[in-house]
Tab-separated table of C-alpha atoms in Angstrom:
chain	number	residue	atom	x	y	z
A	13	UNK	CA	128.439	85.146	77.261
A	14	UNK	CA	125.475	84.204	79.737
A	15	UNK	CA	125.396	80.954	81.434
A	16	UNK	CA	122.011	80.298	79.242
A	17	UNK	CA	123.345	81.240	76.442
A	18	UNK	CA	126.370	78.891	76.820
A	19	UNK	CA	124.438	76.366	78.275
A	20	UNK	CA	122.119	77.057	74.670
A	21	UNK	CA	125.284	76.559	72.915
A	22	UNK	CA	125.962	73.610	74.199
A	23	UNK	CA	122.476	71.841	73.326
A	24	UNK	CA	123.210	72.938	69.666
A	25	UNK	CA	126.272	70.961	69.160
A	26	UNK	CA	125.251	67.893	71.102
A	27	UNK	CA	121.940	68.163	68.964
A	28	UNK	CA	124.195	68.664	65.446
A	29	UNK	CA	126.162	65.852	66.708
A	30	UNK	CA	123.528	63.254	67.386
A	31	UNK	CA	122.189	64.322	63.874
A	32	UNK	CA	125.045	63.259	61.865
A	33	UNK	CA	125.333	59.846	64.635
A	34	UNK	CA	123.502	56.924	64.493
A	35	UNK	CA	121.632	56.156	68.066
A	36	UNK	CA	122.199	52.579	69.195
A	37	UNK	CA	119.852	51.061	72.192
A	38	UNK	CA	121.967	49.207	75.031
A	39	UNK	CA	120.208	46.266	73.924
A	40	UNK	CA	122.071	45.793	70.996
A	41	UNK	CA	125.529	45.623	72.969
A	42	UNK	CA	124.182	44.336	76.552
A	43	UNK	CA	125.143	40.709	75.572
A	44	UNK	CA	128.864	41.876	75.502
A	45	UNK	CA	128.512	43.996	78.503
A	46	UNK	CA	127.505	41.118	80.485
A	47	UNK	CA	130.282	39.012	79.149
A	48	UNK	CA	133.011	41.815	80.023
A	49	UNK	CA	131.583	41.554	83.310
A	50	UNK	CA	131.905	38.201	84.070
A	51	UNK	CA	135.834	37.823	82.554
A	52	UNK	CA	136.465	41.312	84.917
A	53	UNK	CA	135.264	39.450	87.912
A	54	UNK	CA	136.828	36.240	86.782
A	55	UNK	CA	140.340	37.975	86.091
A	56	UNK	CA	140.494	39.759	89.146
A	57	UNK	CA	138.900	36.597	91.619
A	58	UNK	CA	141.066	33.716	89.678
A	59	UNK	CA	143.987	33.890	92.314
A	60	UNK	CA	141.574	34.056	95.273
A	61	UNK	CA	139.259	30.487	94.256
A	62	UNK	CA	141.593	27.890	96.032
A	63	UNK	CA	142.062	30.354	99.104
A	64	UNK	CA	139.170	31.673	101.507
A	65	UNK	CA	138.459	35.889	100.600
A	66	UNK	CA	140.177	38.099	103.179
A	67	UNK	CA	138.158	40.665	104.171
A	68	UNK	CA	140.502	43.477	103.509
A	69	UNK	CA	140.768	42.218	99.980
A	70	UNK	CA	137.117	42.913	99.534
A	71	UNK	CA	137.605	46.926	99.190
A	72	UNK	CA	140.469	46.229	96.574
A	73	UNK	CA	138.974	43.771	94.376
A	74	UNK	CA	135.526	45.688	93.971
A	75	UNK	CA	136.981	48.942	93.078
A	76	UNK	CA	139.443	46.689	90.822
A	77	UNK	CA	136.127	44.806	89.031
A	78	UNK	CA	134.247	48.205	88.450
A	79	UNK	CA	136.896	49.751	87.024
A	80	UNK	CA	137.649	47.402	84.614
A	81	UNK	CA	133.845	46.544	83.580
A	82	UNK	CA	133.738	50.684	82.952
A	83	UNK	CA	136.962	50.169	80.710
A	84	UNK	CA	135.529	47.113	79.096
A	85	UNK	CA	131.776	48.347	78.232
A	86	UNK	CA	133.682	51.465	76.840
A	87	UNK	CA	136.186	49.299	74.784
A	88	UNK	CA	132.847	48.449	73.404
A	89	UNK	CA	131.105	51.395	72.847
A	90	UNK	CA	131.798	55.103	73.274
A	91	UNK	CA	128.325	56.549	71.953
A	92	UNK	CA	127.285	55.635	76.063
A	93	UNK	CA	128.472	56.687	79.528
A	94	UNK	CA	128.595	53.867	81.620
A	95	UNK	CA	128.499	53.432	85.391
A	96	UNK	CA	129.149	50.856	87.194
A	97	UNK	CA	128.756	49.570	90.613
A	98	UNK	CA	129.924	46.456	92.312
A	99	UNK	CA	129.156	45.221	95.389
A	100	UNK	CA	131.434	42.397	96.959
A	101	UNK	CA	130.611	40.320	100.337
A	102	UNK	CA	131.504	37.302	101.757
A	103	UNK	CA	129.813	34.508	102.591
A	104	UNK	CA	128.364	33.614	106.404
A	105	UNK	CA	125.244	31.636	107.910
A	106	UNK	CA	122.753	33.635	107.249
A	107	UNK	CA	123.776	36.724	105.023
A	108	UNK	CA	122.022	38.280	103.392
A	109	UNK	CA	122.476	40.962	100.780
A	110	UNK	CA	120.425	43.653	99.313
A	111	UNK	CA	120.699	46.317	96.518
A	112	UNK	CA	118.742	48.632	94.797
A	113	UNK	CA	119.016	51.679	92.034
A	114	UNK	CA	116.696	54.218	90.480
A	115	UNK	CA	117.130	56.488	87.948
A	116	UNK	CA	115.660	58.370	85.299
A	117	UNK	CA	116.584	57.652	81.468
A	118	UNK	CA	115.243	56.945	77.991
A	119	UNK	CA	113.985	53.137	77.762
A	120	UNK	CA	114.315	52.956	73.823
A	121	UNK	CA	118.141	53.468	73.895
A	122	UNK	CA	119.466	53.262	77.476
A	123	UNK	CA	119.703	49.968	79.597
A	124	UNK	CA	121.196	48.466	82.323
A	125	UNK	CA	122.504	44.962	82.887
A	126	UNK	CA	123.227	43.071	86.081
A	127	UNK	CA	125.456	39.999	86.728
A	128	UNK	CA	126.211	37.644	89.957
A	129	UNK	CA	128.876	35.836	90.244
A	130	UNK	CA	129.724	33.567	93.497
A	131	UNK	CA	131.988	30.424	94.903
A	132	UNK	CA	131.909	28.680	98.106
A	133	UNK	CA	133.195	31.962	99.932
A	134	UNK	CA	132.137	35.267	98.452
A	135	UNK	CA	129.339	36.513	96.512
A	136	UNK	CA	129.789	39.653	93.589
A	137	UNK	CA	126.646	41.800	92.223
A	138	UNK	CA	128.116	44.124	89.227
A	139	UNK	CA	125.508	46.306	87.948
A	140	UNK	CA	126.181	47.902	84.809
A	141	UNK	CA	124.431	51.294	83.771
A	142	UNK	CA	124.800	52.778	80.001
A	143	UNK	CA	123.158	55.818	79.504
A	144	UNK	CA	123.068	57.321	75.952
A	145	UNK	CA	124.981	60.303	75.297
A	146	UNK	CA	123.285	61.444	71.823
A	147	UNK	CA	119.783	62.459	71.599
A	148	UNK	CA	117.510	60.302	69.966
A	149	UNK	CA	115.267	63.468	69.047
């Protein structure tokens, strides 16, 4: 079989499947998304309040928070894919921290989410992404 023809084959039974499977927008579970955020960074930062952040830490804990936010916002839904980034820094006179994302998707059932979190010594930006994997066609 051609590569067309399997890639052909494919599109049939993800089309079949979304036919039989109702689509759900990311708006109707981004409220819980955000809260799984916030108890991921919570759970994995709770040790580290009373102490200042060590900077070695800081590679641990945000692979550590974006894993468990993926597990999470799957726990909550498995008709997305999710991605998730998080970016961790500490805090210094004058910092300053920037992000930014692009990407293409379908605005009536995908979505994104973003929460910051911060104490008196580090600062955490988890973006959430949730992109449908049935077709709303």
């Amino acid at each position: 079989m051609t590569h067309e023809a399997m890639v052909g084959k494919e599109n049939v039974l993800l089309n079949n499947a979304a036919s039989d499977h109702e689509v759900i927008p990311f708006a109707s579970i981004r409220d819980r998304i955000t809260a799984c955020v916030n108890k991921a960074i919570d759970s994995e930062t709770a040790s580290l309040e009373k102490s200042a952040y060590n900077s070695r830490k800081m590679k641990e804990l945000t692979s550590k928070i974006s894993h468990k936010c993926v597990q999470s916002a799957q726990d909550i839904s498995n008709d997305f894919k999710f991605v998730a980034q998080c970016v961790g820094a500490l805090k210094s006179d004058g910092m300053n921290l920037l992000s930014n994302s692009s990407c293409v998707w379908d605005a009536n059932v995908d979505g994104n989410c973003m929460v910051r979190w911060e104490n008196k010594s580090a600062i955490f930006v988890v973006y959430i992404w949730g992109l449908q994997l049935y077709s709303s066609a």
